mmCIF file with all atom_site columns, C-alpha atoms in Angstrom:
data_model
loop_
_atom_site.group_PDB
_atom_site.id
_atom_site.type_symbol
_atom_site.label_atom_id
_atom_site.label_alt_id
_atom_site.label_comp_id
_atom_site.label_asym_id
_atom_site.label_entity_id
_atom_site.label_seq_id
_atom_site.pdbx_PDB_ins_code
_atom_site.Cartn_x
_atom_site.Cartn_y
_atom_site.Cartn_z
_atom_site.occupancy
_atom_site.B_iso_or_equiv
_atom_site.pdbx_formal_charge
_atom_site.auth_seq_id
_atom_site.auth_comp_id
_atom_site.auth_asym_id
_atom_site.auth_atom_id
_atom_site.pdbx_PDB_model_num
ATOM 1   C CA . UNK A 1 1   ? 123.601 115.225 116.938 1.00 64.00 ? 1   UNK A CA 1
ATOM 2   C CA . UNK A 1 2   ? 123.646 114.936 113.274 1.00 71.00 ? 2   UNK A CA 1
ATOM 3   C CA . UNK A 1 3   ? 120.701 113.620 111.224 1.00 94.00 ? 3   UNK A CA 1
ATOM 4   C CA . UNK A 1 4   ? 117.991 114.503 109.134 1.00 96.00 ? 4   UNK A CA 1
ATOM 5   C CA . UNK A 1 5   ? 114.788 116.409 110.112 1.00 96.00 ? 5   UNK A CA 1
ATOM 6   C CA . UNK A 1 6   ? 111.209 116.692 108.440 1.00 96.00 ? 6   UNK A CA 1
ATOM 7   C CA . UNK A 1 7   ? 108.717 119.043 109.504 1.00 91.00 ? 7   UNK A CA 1
ATOM 8   C CA . UNK A 1 8   ? 105.755 119.025 110.184 1.00 92.00 ? 8   UNK A CA 1
ATOM 9   C CA . UNK A 1 9   ? 105.079 115.242 111.035 1.00 93.00 ? 9   UNK A CA 1
ATOM 10  C CA . UNK A 1 10  ? 101.373 115.399 110.060 1.00 95.00 ? 10  UNK A CA 1
ATOM 11  C CA . UNK A 1 11  ? 100.247 117.977 107.500 1.00 95.00 ? 11  UNK A CA 1
ATOM 12  C CA . UNK A 1 12  ? 96.591  118.323 106.527 1.00 94.00 ? 12  UNK A CA 1
ATOM 13  C CA . UNK A 1 13  ? 95.590  120.029 103.302 1.00 92.00 ? 13  UNK A CA 1
ATOM 14  C CA . UNK A 1 14  ? 92.392  120.794 100.999 1.00 92.00 ? 14  UNK A CA 1
ATOM 15  C CA . UNK A 1 15  ? 92.409  119.321 97.570  1.00 92.00 ? 15  UNK A CA 1
ATOM 16  C CA . UNK A 1 16  ? 93.474  121.954 95.255  1.00 91.00 ? 16  UNK A CA 1
ATOM 17  C CA . UNK A 1 17  ? 96.251  123.605 97.511  1.00 92.00 ? 17  UNK A CA 1
ATOM 18  C CA . UNK A 1 18  ? 100.018 123.225 97.001  1.00 94.00 ? 18  UNK A CA 1
ATOM 19  C CA . UNK A 1 19  ? 101.828 122.408 100.019 1.00 95.00 ? 19  UNK A CA 1
ATOM 20  C CA . UNK A 1 20  ? 105.709 122.200 100.752 1.00 96.00 ? 20  UNK A CA 1
ATOM 21  C CA . UNK A 1 21  ? 107.319 119.585 103.015 1.00 97.00 ? 21  UNK A CA 1
ATOM 22  C CA . UNK A 1 22  ? 110.558 120.719 104.583 1.00 97.00 ? 22  UNK A CA 1
ATOM 23  C CA . UNK A 1 23  ? 113.677 118.393 104.673 1.00 98.00 ? 23  UNK A CA 1
ATOM 24  C CA . UNK A 1 24  ? 116.968 119.590 106.294 1.00 98.00 ? 24  UNK A CA 1
ATOM 25  C CA . UNK A 1 25  ? 120.176 117.514 106.890 1.00 97.00 ? 25  UNK A CA 1
ATOM 26  C CA . UNK A 1 26  ? 123.364 118.628 108.712 1.00 96.00 ? 26  UNK A CA 1
ATOM 27  C CA . UNK A 1 27  ? 125.325 115.381 107.980 1.00 94.00 ? 27  UNK A CA 1
ATOM 28  C CA . UNK A 1 28  ? 127.113 117.225 105.124 1.00 93.00 ? 28  UNK A CA 1
ATOM 29  C CA . UNK A 1 29  ? 125.823 114.971 102.364 1.00 93.00 ? 29  UNK A CA 1
ATOM 30  C CA . UNK A 1 30  ? 125.925 116.014 98.878  1.00 92.00 ? 30  UNK A CA 1
ATOM 31  C CA . UNK A 1 31  ? 123.017 113.850 97.782  1.00 94.00 ? 31  UNK A CA 1
ATOM 32  C CA . UNK A 1 32  ? 119.341 114.213 98.985  1.00 96.00 ? 32  UNK A CA 1
ATOM 33  C CA . UNK A 1 33  ? 116.164 112.434 97.922  1.00 96.00 ? 33  UNK A CA 1
ATOM 34  C CA . UNK A 1 34  ? 112.391 112.211 98.284  1.00 97.00 ? 34  UNK A CA 1
ATOM 35  C CA . UNK A 1 35  ? 110.383 109.054 98.609  1.00 97.00 ? 35  UNK A CA 1
ATOM 36  C CA . UNK A 1 36  ? 106.792 108.335 98.863  1.00 97.00 ? 36  UNK A CA 1
ATOM 37  C CA . UNK A 1 37  ? 105.458 105.441 100.831 1.00 96.00 ? 37  UNK A CA 1
ATOM 38  C CA . UNK A 1 38  ? 101.896 103.856 100.465 1.00 95.00 ? 38  UNK A CA 1
ATOM 39  C CA . UNK A 1 39  ? 100.415 100.889 102.016 1.00 88.00 ? 39  UNK A CA 1
ATOM 40  C CA . UNK A 1 40  ? 101.872 97.649  100.703 1.00 84.00 ? 40  UNK A CA 1
ATOM 41  C CA . UNK A 1 41  ? 103.848 99.449  97.993  1.00 86.00 ? 41  UNK A CA 1
ATOM 42  C CA . UNK A 1 42  ? 107.468 99.997  99.532  1.00 90.00 ? 42  UNK A CA 1
ATOM 43  C CA . UNK A 1 43  ? 109.131 103.209 98.683  1.00 95.00 ? 43  UNK A CA 1
ATOM 44  C CA . UNK A 1 44  ? 109.233 105.124 95.410  1.00 96.00 ? 44  UNK A CA 1
ATOM 45  C CA . UNK A 1 45  ? 111.510 107.539 94.350  1.00 95.00 ? 45  UNK A CA 1
ATOM 46  C CA . UNK A 1 46  ? 110.150 111.041 93.576  1.00 97.00 ? 46  UNK A CA 1
ATOM 47  C CA . UNK A 1 47  ? 113.279 113.342 93.098  1.00 97.00 ? 47  UNK A CA 1
ATOM 48  C CA . UNK A 1 48  ? 116.709 113.230 93.947  1.00 96.00 ? 48  UNK A CA 1
ATOM 49  C CA . UNK A 1 49  ? 119.389 115.771 93.932  1.00 95.00 ? 49  UNK A CA 1
ATOM 50  C CA . UNK A 1 50  ? 123.270 115.166 93.982  1.00 92.00 ? 50  UNK A CA 1
ATOM 51  C CA . UNK A 1 51  ? 124.488 118.634 94.058  1.00 92.00 ? 51  UNK A CA 1
ATOM 52  C CA . UNK A 1 52  ? 123.290 122.092 94.729  1.00 95.00 ? 52  UNK A CA 1
ATOM 53  C CA . UNK A 1 53  ? 121.207 123.718 92.073  1.00 96.00 ? 53  UNK A CA 1
ATOM 54  C CA . UNK A 1 54  ? 120.890 120.327 90.423  1.00 95.00 ? 54  UNK A CA 1
ATOM 55  C CA . UNK A 1 55  ? 118.040 117.647 90.641  1.00 96.00 ? 55  UNK A CA 1
ATOM 56  C CA . UNK A 1 56  ? 116.754 114.839 88.805  1.00 95.00 ? 56  UNK A CA 1
ATOM 57  C CA . UNK A 1 57  ? 113.313 113.283 88.448  1.00 96.00 ? 57  UNK A CA 1
ATOM 58  C CA . UNK A 1 58  ? 112.527 109.986 90.067  1.00 94.00 ? 58  UNK A CA 1
ATOM 59  C CA . UNK A 1 59  ? 110.034 107.225 89.114  1.00 92.00 ? 59  UNK A CA 1
ATOM 60  C CA . UNK A 1 60  ? 107.016 109.161 89.946  1.00 96.00 ? 60  UNK A CA 1
ATOM 61  C CA . UNK A 1 61  ? 107.926 113.069 89.753  1.00 97.00 ? 61  UNK A CA 1
ATOM 62  C CA . UNK A 1 62  ? 104.701 113.954 88.046  1.00 96.00 ? 62  UNK A CA 1
ATOM 63  C CA . UNK A 1 63  ? 102.928 116.561 90.261  1.00 96.00 ? 63  UNK A CA 1
ATOM 64  C CA . UNK A 1 64  ? 105.603 117.153 92.551  1.00 97.00 ? 64  UNK A CA 1
ATOM 65  C CA . UNK A 1 65  ? 108.568 119.843 92.317  1.00 97.00 ? 65  UNK A CA 1
ATOM 66  C CA . UNK A 1 66  ? 111.609 120.465 94.342  1.00 98.00 ? 66  UNK A CA 1
ATOM 67  C CA . UNK A 1 67  ? 114.590 122.942 94.826  1.00 97.00 ? 67  UNK A CA 1
ATOM 68  C CA . UNK A 1 68  ? 118.060 122.678 95.908  1.00 98.00 ? 68  UNK A CA 1
ATOM 69  C CA . UNK A 1 69  ? 119.283 125.970 96.890  1.00 97.00 ? 69  UNK A CA 1
ATOM 70  C CA . UNK A 1 70  ? 121.397 124.902 99.847  1.00 97.00 ? 70  UNK A CA 1
ATOM 71  C CA . UNK A 1 71  ? 123.209 121.859 100.677 1.00 97.00 ? 71  UNK A CA 1
ATOM 72  C CA . UNK A 1 72  ? 121.248 121.287 103.708 1.00 97.00 ? 72  UNK A CA 1
ATOM 73  C CA . UNK A 1 73  ? 117.766 121.762 102.616 1.00 98.00 ? 73  UNK A CA 1
ATOM 74  C CA . UNK A 1 74  ? 115.694 120.111 99.976  1.00 98.00 ? 74  UNK A CA 1
ATOM 75  C CA . UNK A 1 75  ? 112.059 121.009 100.054 1.00 98.00 ? 75  UNK A CA 1
ATOM 76  C CA . UNK A 1 76  ? 109.274 119.116 98.351  1.00 98.00 ? 76  UNK A CA 1
ATOM 77  C CA . UNK A 1 77  ? 106.316 120.528 96.740  1.00 97.00 ? 77  UNK A CA 1
ATOM 78  C CA . UNK A 1 78  ? 103.020 118.730 96.358  1.00 96.00 ? 78  UNK A CA 1
ATOM 79  C CA . UNK A 1 79  ? 101.127 120.486 93.681  1.00 95.00 ? 79  UNK A CA 1
ATOM 80  C CA . UNK A 1 80  ? 97.390  120.287 93.019  1.00 91.00 ? 80  UNK A CA 1
ATOM 81  C CA . UNK A 1 81  ? 98.327  118.371 90.190  1.00 90.00 ? 81  UNK A CA 1
ATOM 82  C CA . UNK A 1 82  ? 99.288  115.269 92.103  1.00 91.00 ? 82  UNK A CA 1
ATOM 83  C CA . UNK A 1 83  ? 96.191  113.031 91.533  1.00 91.00 ? 83  UNK A CA 1
ATOM 84  C CA . UNK A 1 84  ? 96.695  111.261 94.886  1.00 93.00 ? 84  UNK A CA 1
ATOM 85  C CA . UNK A 1 85  ? 98.674  113.181 97.237  1.00 95.00 ? 85  UNK A CA 1
ATOM 86  C CA . UNK A 1 86  ? 97.848  111.452 100.629 1.00 96.00 ? 86  UNK A CA 1
ATOM 87  C CA . UNK A 1 87  ? 100.811 109.426 101.633 1.00 96.00 ? 87  UNK A CA 1
ATOM 88  C CA . UNK A 1 88  ? 103.686 109.317 103.826 1.00 96.00 ? 88  UNK A CA 1
ATOM 89  C CA . UNK A 1 89  ? 106.692 111.263 102.516 1.00 97.00 ? 89  UNK A CA 1
ATOM 90  C CA . UNK A 1 90  ? 110.419 110.097 103.419 1.00 97.00 ? 90  UNK A CA 1
ATOM 91  C CA . UNK A 1 91  ? 113.646 112.368 102.956 1.00 97.00 ? 91  UNK A CA 1
ATOM 92  C CA . UNK A 1 92  ? 116.903 110.972 102.802 1.00 96.00 ? 92  UNK A CA 1
ATOM 93  C CA . UNK A 1 93  ? 120.334 111.997 102.352 1.00 95.00 ? 93  UNK A CA 1
ATOM 94  C CA . UNK A 1 94  ? 123.638 110.350 101.359 1.00 92.00 ? 94  UNK A CA 1
ATOM 95  C CA . UNK A 1 95  ? 127.483 111.049 100.571 1.00 88.00 ? 95  UNK A CA 1
ATOM 96  C CA . UNK A 1 96  ? 128.433 110.285 96.791  1.00 83.00 ? 96  UNK A CA 1
ATOM 97  C CA . UNK A 1 97  ? 131.307 108.769 95.579  1.00 71.00 ? 97  UNK A CA 1
ATOM 98  C CA . UNK A 1 98  ? 133.724 106.344 97.576  1.00 68.00 ? 98  UNK A CA 1
ATOM 99  C CA . UNK A 1 99  ? 132.920 103.268 98.558  1.00 63.00 ? 99  UNK A CA 1
ATOM 100 C CA . UNK A 1 100 ? 129.615 103.409 100.197 1.00 64.00 ? 100 UNK A CA 1
ATOM 101 C CA . UNK A 1 101 ? 126.732 105.828 99.772  1.00 79.00 ? 101 UNK A CA 1
ATOM 102 C CA . UNK A 1 102 ? 123.963 104.399 102.158 1.00 87.00 ? 102 UNK A CA 1
ATOM 103 C CA . UNK A 1 103 ? 120.892 106.474 102.629 1.00 92.00 ? 103 UNK A CA 1
ATOM 104 C CA . UNK A 1 104 ? 120.117 107.958 105.844 1.00 93.00 ? 104 UNK A CA 1
ATOM 105 C CA . UNK A 1 105 ? 116.321 108.810 106.389 1.00 95.00 ? 105 UNK A CA 1
ATOM 106 C CA . UNK A 1 106 ? 114.406 111.262 108.344 1.00 96.00 ? 106 UNK A CA 1
ATOM 107 C CA . UNK A 1 107 ? 111.223 110.528 110.389 1.00 95.00 ? 107 UNK A CA 1
ATOM 108 C CA . UNK A 1 108 ? 108.644 111.365 107.574 1.00 95.00 ? 108 UNK A CA 1
ATOM 109 C CA . UNK A 1 109 ? 105.887 113.438 107.137 1.00 96.00 ? 109 UNK A CA 1
ATOM 110 C CA . UNK A 1 110 ? 102.328 112.184 106.580 1.00 96.00 ? 110 UNK A CA 1
ATOM 111 C CA . UNK A 1 111 ? 100.203 113.945 104.396 1.00 96.00 ? 111 UNK A CA 1
ATOM 112 C CA . UNK A 1 112 ? 96.588  114.000 104.142 1.00 96.00 ? 112 UNK A CA 1
ATOM 113 C CA . UNK A 1 113 ? 94.592  115.646 101.615 1.00 94.00 ? 113 UNK A CA 1
ATOM 114 C CA . UNK A 1 114 ? 91.059  115.973 101.709 1.00 92.00 ? 114 UNK A CA 1
ATOM 115 C CA . UNK B 2 1   ? 113.428 97.453  84.268  1.00 74.00 ? 1   UNK B CA 1
ATOM 116 C CA . UNK B 2 2   ? 115.232 97.456  87.772  1.00 86.00 ? 2   UNK B CA 1
ATOM 117 C CA . UNK B 2 3   ? 113.180 95.743  90.326  1.00 93.00 ? 3   UNK B CA 1
ATOM 118 C CA . UNK B 2 4   ? 113.427 94.247  93.655  1.00 95.00 ? 4   UNK B CA 1
ATOM 119 C CA . UNK B 2 5   ? 110.989 91.585  94.860  1.00 97.00 ? 5   UNK B CA 1
ATOM 120 C CA . UNK B 2 6   ? 110.085 90.451  98.422  1.00 98.00 ? 6   UNK B CA 1
ATOM 121 C CA . UNK B 2 7   ? 107.866 87.258  97.927  1.00 97.00 ? 7   UNK B CA 1
ATOM 122 C CA . UNK B 2 8   ? 106.434 87.369  101.526 1.00 96.00 ? 8   UNK B CA 1
ATOM 123 C CA . UNK B 2 9   ? 104.114 90.166  102.610 1.00 96.00 ? 9   UNK B CA 1
ATOM 124 C CA . UNK B 2 10  ? 103.872 88.909  106.081 1.00 96.00 ? 10  UNK B CA 1
ATOM 125 C CA . UNK B 2 11  ? 105.883 86.455  108.178 1.00 97.00 ? 11  UNK B CA 1
ATOM 126 C CA . UNK B 2 12  ? 104.880 85.203  111.833 1.00 97.00 ? 12  UNK B CA 1
ATOM 127 C CA . UNK B 2 13  ? 107.741 83.788  114.015 1.00 97.00 ? 13  UNK B CA 1
ATOM 128 C CA . UNK B 2 14  ? 107.843 82.500  117.570 1.00 97.00 ? 14  UNK B CA 1
ATOM 129 C CA . UNK B 2 15  ? 110.000 84.584  119.752 1.00 97.00 ? 15  UNK B CA 1
ATOM 130 C CA . UNK B 2 16  ? 113.484 82.963  119.854 1.00 97.00 ? 16  UNK B CA 1
ATOM 131 C CA . UNK B 2 17  ? 112.918 81.140  116.623 1.00 98.00 ? 17  UNK B CA 1
ATOM 132 C CA . UNK B 2 18  ? 115.205 81.717  113.627 1.00 98.00 ? 18  UNK B CA 1
ATOM 133 C CA . UNK B 2 19  ? 114.193 84.330  110.771 1.00 97.00 ? 19  UNK B CA 1
ATOM 134 C CA . UNK B 2 20  ? 114.808 84.448  106.903 1.00 98.00 ? 20  UNK B CA 1
ATOM 135 C CA . UNK B 2 21  ? 113.665 87.137  104.961 1.00 98.00 ? 21  UNK B CA 1
ATOM 136 C CA . UNK B 2 22  ? 113.612 86.633  101.264 1.00 98.00 ? 22  UNK B CA 1
ATOM 137 C CA . UNK B 2 23  ? 114.876 89.289  98.712  1.00 98.00 ? 23  UNK B CA 1
ATOM 138 C CA . UNK B 2 24  ? 115.424 88.886  94.984  1.00 97.00 ? 24  UNK B CA 1
ATOM 139 C CA . UNK B 2 25  ? 116.611 91.769  92.592  1.00 95.00 ? 25  UNK B CA 1
ATOM 140 C CA . UNK B 2 26  ? 116.725 92.192  88.864  1.00 92.00 ? 26  UNK B CA 1
ATOM 141 C CA . UNK B 2 27  ? 119.339 94.434  87.644  1.00 85.00 ? 27  UNK B CA 1
ATOM 142 C CA . UNK B 2 28  ? 121.554 94.682  84.715  1.00 77.00 ? 28  UNK B CA 1
ATOM 143 C CA . UNK B 2 29  ? 124.693 94.288  86.832  1.00 78.00 ? 29  UNK B CA 1
ATOM 144 C CA . UNK B 2 30  ? 125.445 93.391  90.484  1.00 76.00 ? 30  UNK B CA 1
ATOM 145 C CA . UNK B 2 31  ? 123.717 96.003  92.407  1.00 85.00 ? 31  UNK B CA 1
ATOM 146 C CA . UNK B 2 32  ? 124.558 97.431  95.807  1.00 90.00 ? 32  UNK B CA 1
ATOM 147 C CA . UNK B 2 33  ? 122.031 95.842  98.233  1.00 93.00 ? 33  UNK B CA 1
ATOM 148 C CA . UNK B 2 34  ? 120.598 97.050  101.476 1.00 95.00 ? 34  UNK B CA 1
ATOM 149 C CA . UNK B 2 35  ? 118.428 95.851  104.156 1.00 97.00 ? 35  UNK B CA 1
ATOM 150 C CA . UNK B 2 36  ? 116.358 98.672  106.023 1.00 97.00 ? 36  UNK B CA 1
ATOM 151 C CA . UNK B 2 37  ? 113.911 98.121  109.119 1.00 97.00 ? 37  UNK B CA 1
ATOM 152 C CA . UNK B 2 38  ? 110.793 100.526 109.635 1.00 96.00 ? 38  UNK B CA 1
ATOM 153 C CA . UNK B 2 39  ? 108.990 100.845 112.987 1.00 92.00 ? 39  UNK B CA 1
ATOM 154 C CA . UNK B 2 40  ? 105.325 102.127 112.360 1.00 87.00 ? 40  UNK B CA 1
ATOM 155 C CA . UNK B 2 41  ? 105.021 105.783 111.514 1.00 86.00 ? 41  UNK B CA 1
ATOM 156 C CA . UNK B 2 42  ? 109.001 106.241 111.642 1.00 88.00 ? 42  UNK B CA 1
ATOM 157 C CA . UNK B 2 43  ? 111.650 106.392 109.166 1.00 90.00 ? 43  UNK B CA 1
ATOM 158 C CA . UNK B 2 44  ? 113.814 103.812 107.916 1.00 94.00 ? 44  UNK B CA 1
ATOM 159 C CA . UNK B 2 45  ? 116.982 102.391 109.652 1.00 96.00 ? 45  UNK B CA 1
ATOM 160 C CA . UNK B 2 46  ? 119.918 100.598 108.035 1.00 95.00 ? 46  UNK B CA 1
ATOM 161 C CA . UNK B 2 47  ? 120.367 97.112  109.090 1.00 97.00 ? 47  UNK B CA 1
ATOM 162 C CA . UNK B 2 48  ? 123.277 96.376  106.662 1.00 95.00 ? 48  UNK B CA 1
ATOM 163 C CA . UNK B 2 49  ? 124.646 96.648  103.217 1.00 93.00 ? 49  UNK B CA 1
ATOM 164 C CA . UNK B 2 50  ? 126.625 94.806  100.657 1.00 92.00 ? 50  UNK B CA 1
ATOM 165 C CA . UNK B 2 51  ? 128.945 96.366  97.919  1.00 87.00 ? 51  UNK B CA 1
ATOM 166 C CA . UNK B 2 52  ? 131.416 93.861  96.831  1.00 84.00 ? 52  UNK B CA 1
ATOM 167 C CA . UNK B 2 53  ? 133.638 91.082  98.493  1.00 85.00 ? 53  UNK B CA 1
ATOM 168 C CA . UNK B 2 54  ? 132.618 88.819  101.204 1.00 88.00 ? 54  UNK B CA 1
ATOM 169 C CA . UNK B 2 55  ? 129.067 87.629  100.410 1.00 91.00 ? 55  UNK B CA 1
ATOM 170 C CA . UNK B 2 56  ? 128.175 87.201  103.992 1.00 96.00 ? 56  UNK B CA 1
ATOM 171 C CA . UNK B 2 57  ? 127.484 90.401  105.481 1.00 96.00 ? 57  UNK B CA 1
ATOM 172 C CA . UNK B 2 58  ? 126.981 91.315  109.244 1.00 97.00 ? 58  UNK B CA 1
ATOM 173 C CA . UNK B 2 59  ? 124.819 94.077  110.460 1.00 97.00 ? 59  UNK B CA 1
ATOM 174 C CA . UNK B 2 60  ? 123.167 95.525  113.348 1.00 96.00 ? 60  UNK B CA 1
ATOM 175 C CA . UNK B 2 61  ? 121.095 93.956  116.068 1.00 95.00 ? 61  UNK B CA 1
ATOM 176 C CA . UNK B 2 62  ? 122.248 90.590  115.110 1.00 97.00 ? 62  UNK B CA 1
ATOM 177 C CA . UNK B 2 63  ? 121.219 90.320  111.419 1.00 98.00 ? 63  UNK B CA 1
ATOM 178 C CA . UNK B 2 64  ? 122.954 89.124  108.782 1.00 98.00 ? 64  UNK B CA 1
ATOM 179 C CA . UNK B 2 65  ? 122.581 88.642  105.020 1.00 98.00 ? 65  UNK B CA 1
ATOM 180 C CA . UNK B 2 66  ? 124.097 86.465  102.340 1.00 97.00 ? 66  UNK B CA 1
ATOM 181 C CA . UNK B 2 67  ? 124.578 87.758  98.599  1.00 95.00 ? 67  UNK B CA 1
ATOM 182 C CA . UNK B 2 68  ? 124.189 84.750  96.178  1.00 95.00 ? 68  UNK B CA 1
ATOM 183 C CA . UNK B 2 69  ? 124.708 85.974  92.476  1.00 92.00 ? 69  UNK B CA 1
ATOM 184 C CA . UNK B 2 70  ? 123.641 82.678  91.015  1.00 92.00 ? 70  UNK B CA 1
ATOM 185 C CA . UNK B 2 71  ? 119.920 83.110  92.489  1.00 94.00 ? 71  UNK B CA 1
ATOM 186 C CA . UNK B 2 72  ? 119.973 87.047  92.470  1.00 94.00 ? 72  UNK B CA 1
ATOM 187 C CA . UNK B 2 73  ? 119.038 86.974  96.230  1.00 96.00 ? 73  UNK B CA 1
ATOM 188 C CA . UNK B 2 74  ? 119.830 88.748  99.178  1.00 97.00 ? 74  UNK B CA 1
ATOM 189 C CA . UNK B 2 75  ? 118.089 86.934  102.107 1.00 98.00 ? 75  UNK B CA 1
ATOM 190 C CA . UNK B 2 76  ? 118.245 88.522  105.547 1.00 98.00 ? 76  UNK B CA 1
ATOM 191 C CA . UNK B 2 77  ? 118.958 86.135  108.492 1.00 98.00 ? 77  UNK B CA 1
ATOM 192 C CA . UNK B 2 78  ? 118.634 86.219  112.435 1.00 98.00 ? 78  UNK B CA 1
ATOM 193 C CA . UNK B 2 79  ? 119.154 83.135  114.665 1.00 97.00 ? 79  UNK B CA 1
ATOM 194 C CA . UNK B 2 80  ? 116.942 84.094  117.384 1.00 98.00 ? 80  UNK B CA 1
ATOM 195 C CA . UNK B 2 81  ? 114.325 87.044  117.109 1.00 97.00 ? 81  UNK B CA 1
ATOM 196 C CA . UNK B 2 82  ? 113.127 89.106  119.967 1.00 96.00 ? 82  UNK B CA 1
ATOM 197 C CA . UNK B 2 83  ? 109.722 90.710  120.070 1.00 95.00 ? 83  UNK B CA 1
ATOM 198 C CA . UNK B 2 84  ? 111.445 94.113  119.451 1.00 95.00 ? 84  UNK B CA 1
ATOM 199 C CA . UNK B 2 85  ? 112.392 92.858  116.008 1.00 97.00 ? 85  UNK B CA 1
ATOM 200 C CA . UNK B 2 86  ? 108.579 93.013  114.799 1.00 97.00 ? 86  UNK B CA 1
ATOM 201 C CA . UNK B 2 87  ? 108.570 95.724  112.095 1.00 97.00 ? 87  UNK B CA 1
ATOM 202 C CA . UNK B 2 88  ? 108.719 96.153  108.502 1.00 97.00 ? 88  UNK B CA 1
ATOM 203 C CA . UNK B 2 89  ? 111.586 95.118  106.548 1.00 98.00 ? 89  UNK B CA 1
ATOM 204 C CA . UNK B 2 90  ? 112.595 96.472  102.998 1.00 97.00 ? 90  UNK B CA 1
ATOM 205 C CA . UNK B 2 91  ? 115.158 95.223  100.607 1.00 97.00 ? 91  UNK B CA 1
ATOM 206 C CA . UNK B 2 92  ? 116.674 97.720  98.557  1.00 95.00 ? 92  UNK B CA 1
ATOM 207 C CA . UNK B 2 93  ? 119.037 97.774  95.504  1.00 93.00 ? 93  UNK B CA 1
ATOM 208 C CA . UNK B 2 94  ? 121.318 100.825 93.866  1.00 89.00 ? 94  UNK B CA 1
ATOM 209 C CA . UNK B 2 95  ? 123.474 100.788 90.899  1.00 80.00 ? 95  UNK B CA 1
ATOM 210 C CA . UNK B 2 96  ? 126.647 102.175 90.218  1.00 63.00 ? 96  UNK B CA 1
ATOM 211 C CA . UNK B 2 97  ? 128.643 104.199 92.520  1.00 54.00 ? 97  UNK B CA 1
ATOM 212 C CA . UNK B 2 98  ? 126.364 107.334 92.143  1.00 51.00 ? 98  UNK B CA 1
ATOM 213 C CA . UNK B 2 99  ? 123.912 108.397 94.478  1.00 67.00 ? 99  UNK B CA 1
ATOM 214 C CA . UNK B 2 100 ? 120.857 108.015 91.989  1.00 78.00 ? 100 UNK B CA 1
ATOM 215 C CA . UNK B 2 101 ? 118.217 106.671 94.397  1.00 88.00 ? 101 UNK B CA 1
ATOM 216 C CA . UNK B 2 102 ? 117.351 103.272 95.408  1.00 92.00 ? 102 UNK B CA 1
ATOM 217 C CA . UNK B 2 103 ? 114.871 100.655 94.191  1.00 93.00 ? 103 UNK B CA 1
ATOM 218 C CA . UNK B 2 104 ? 112.853 99.295  96.970  1.00 95.00 ? 104 UNK B CA 1
ATOM 219 C CA . UNK B 2 105 ? 110.720 95.945  97.448  1.00 96.00 ? 105 UNK B CA 1
ATOM 220 C CA . UNK B 2 106 ? 107.504 96.274  98.814  1.00 96.00 ? 106 UNK B CA 1
ATOM 221 C CA . UNK B 2 107 ? 108.434 95.016  102.338 1.00 97.00 ? 107 UNK B CA 1
ATOM 222 C CA . UNK B 2 108 ? 107.919 92.095  104.482 1.00 97.00 ? 108 UNK B CA 1
ATOM 223 C CA . UNK B 2 109 ? 105.877 92.808  107.661 1.00 97.00 ? 109 UNK B CA 1
ATOM 224 C CA . UNK B 2 110 ? 107.386 90.629  110.476 1.00 97.00 ? 110 UNK B CA 1
ATOM 225 C CA . UNK B 2 111 ? 105.080 89.573  113.522 1.00 97.00 ? 111 UNK B CA 1
ATOM 226 C CA . UNK B 2 112 ? 106.426 87.983  116.732 1.00 97.00 ? 112 UNK B CA 1
ATOM 227 C CA . UNK B 2 113 ? 104.475 85.454  118.745 1.00 95.00 ? 113 UNK B CA 1
ATOM 228 C CA . UNK B 2 114 ? 105.268 85.047  122.299 1.00 90.00 ? 114 UNK B CA 1
#
């Protein structure tokens, strides 16, 4: 089955520690995205990548970093510089170009930092 | 700035009744428009999308949406709701043909009364 996997589902960290969230897709999509979801806030774009070895900042990139070394993988690191890291993080992927580029979402990772 | 507004935070509907969820967008040009649904603690599932052409689009699970350029709206409808439709619904918009991320509304929480 093609899809997007995110691991782990729940993640707990102490304040001041960096943590990396995994996102893998086997849909052969060129583009991948990271969103953050907070209660009552909808989803906000953190980073996106349209091609391997290239990525762009979204609306709330401060305190986060990403890499795109492989087409299938787009890990997100939440650094200690992120002031409010506790949130639900969603990864997505899509085709690029053509007539449709709807995004497909993974199941999410809930990060709790104390 | 690009924005998507969902005016209703919560909506309660009786099972079997009709449903309309509102969505308004503010974009420089006609955006690509989407409706997603999210069950608690899960990722997002695409219900339907509008790119161009027929302004009434059909989606999965019996949902439809109508694009109205004059009102900058893309409202979601269903003629008869089922208890399983209880979820969070998100309207989203993107621009151009490139995969540069979506702007989401803050969501509408749908409650189904028996």
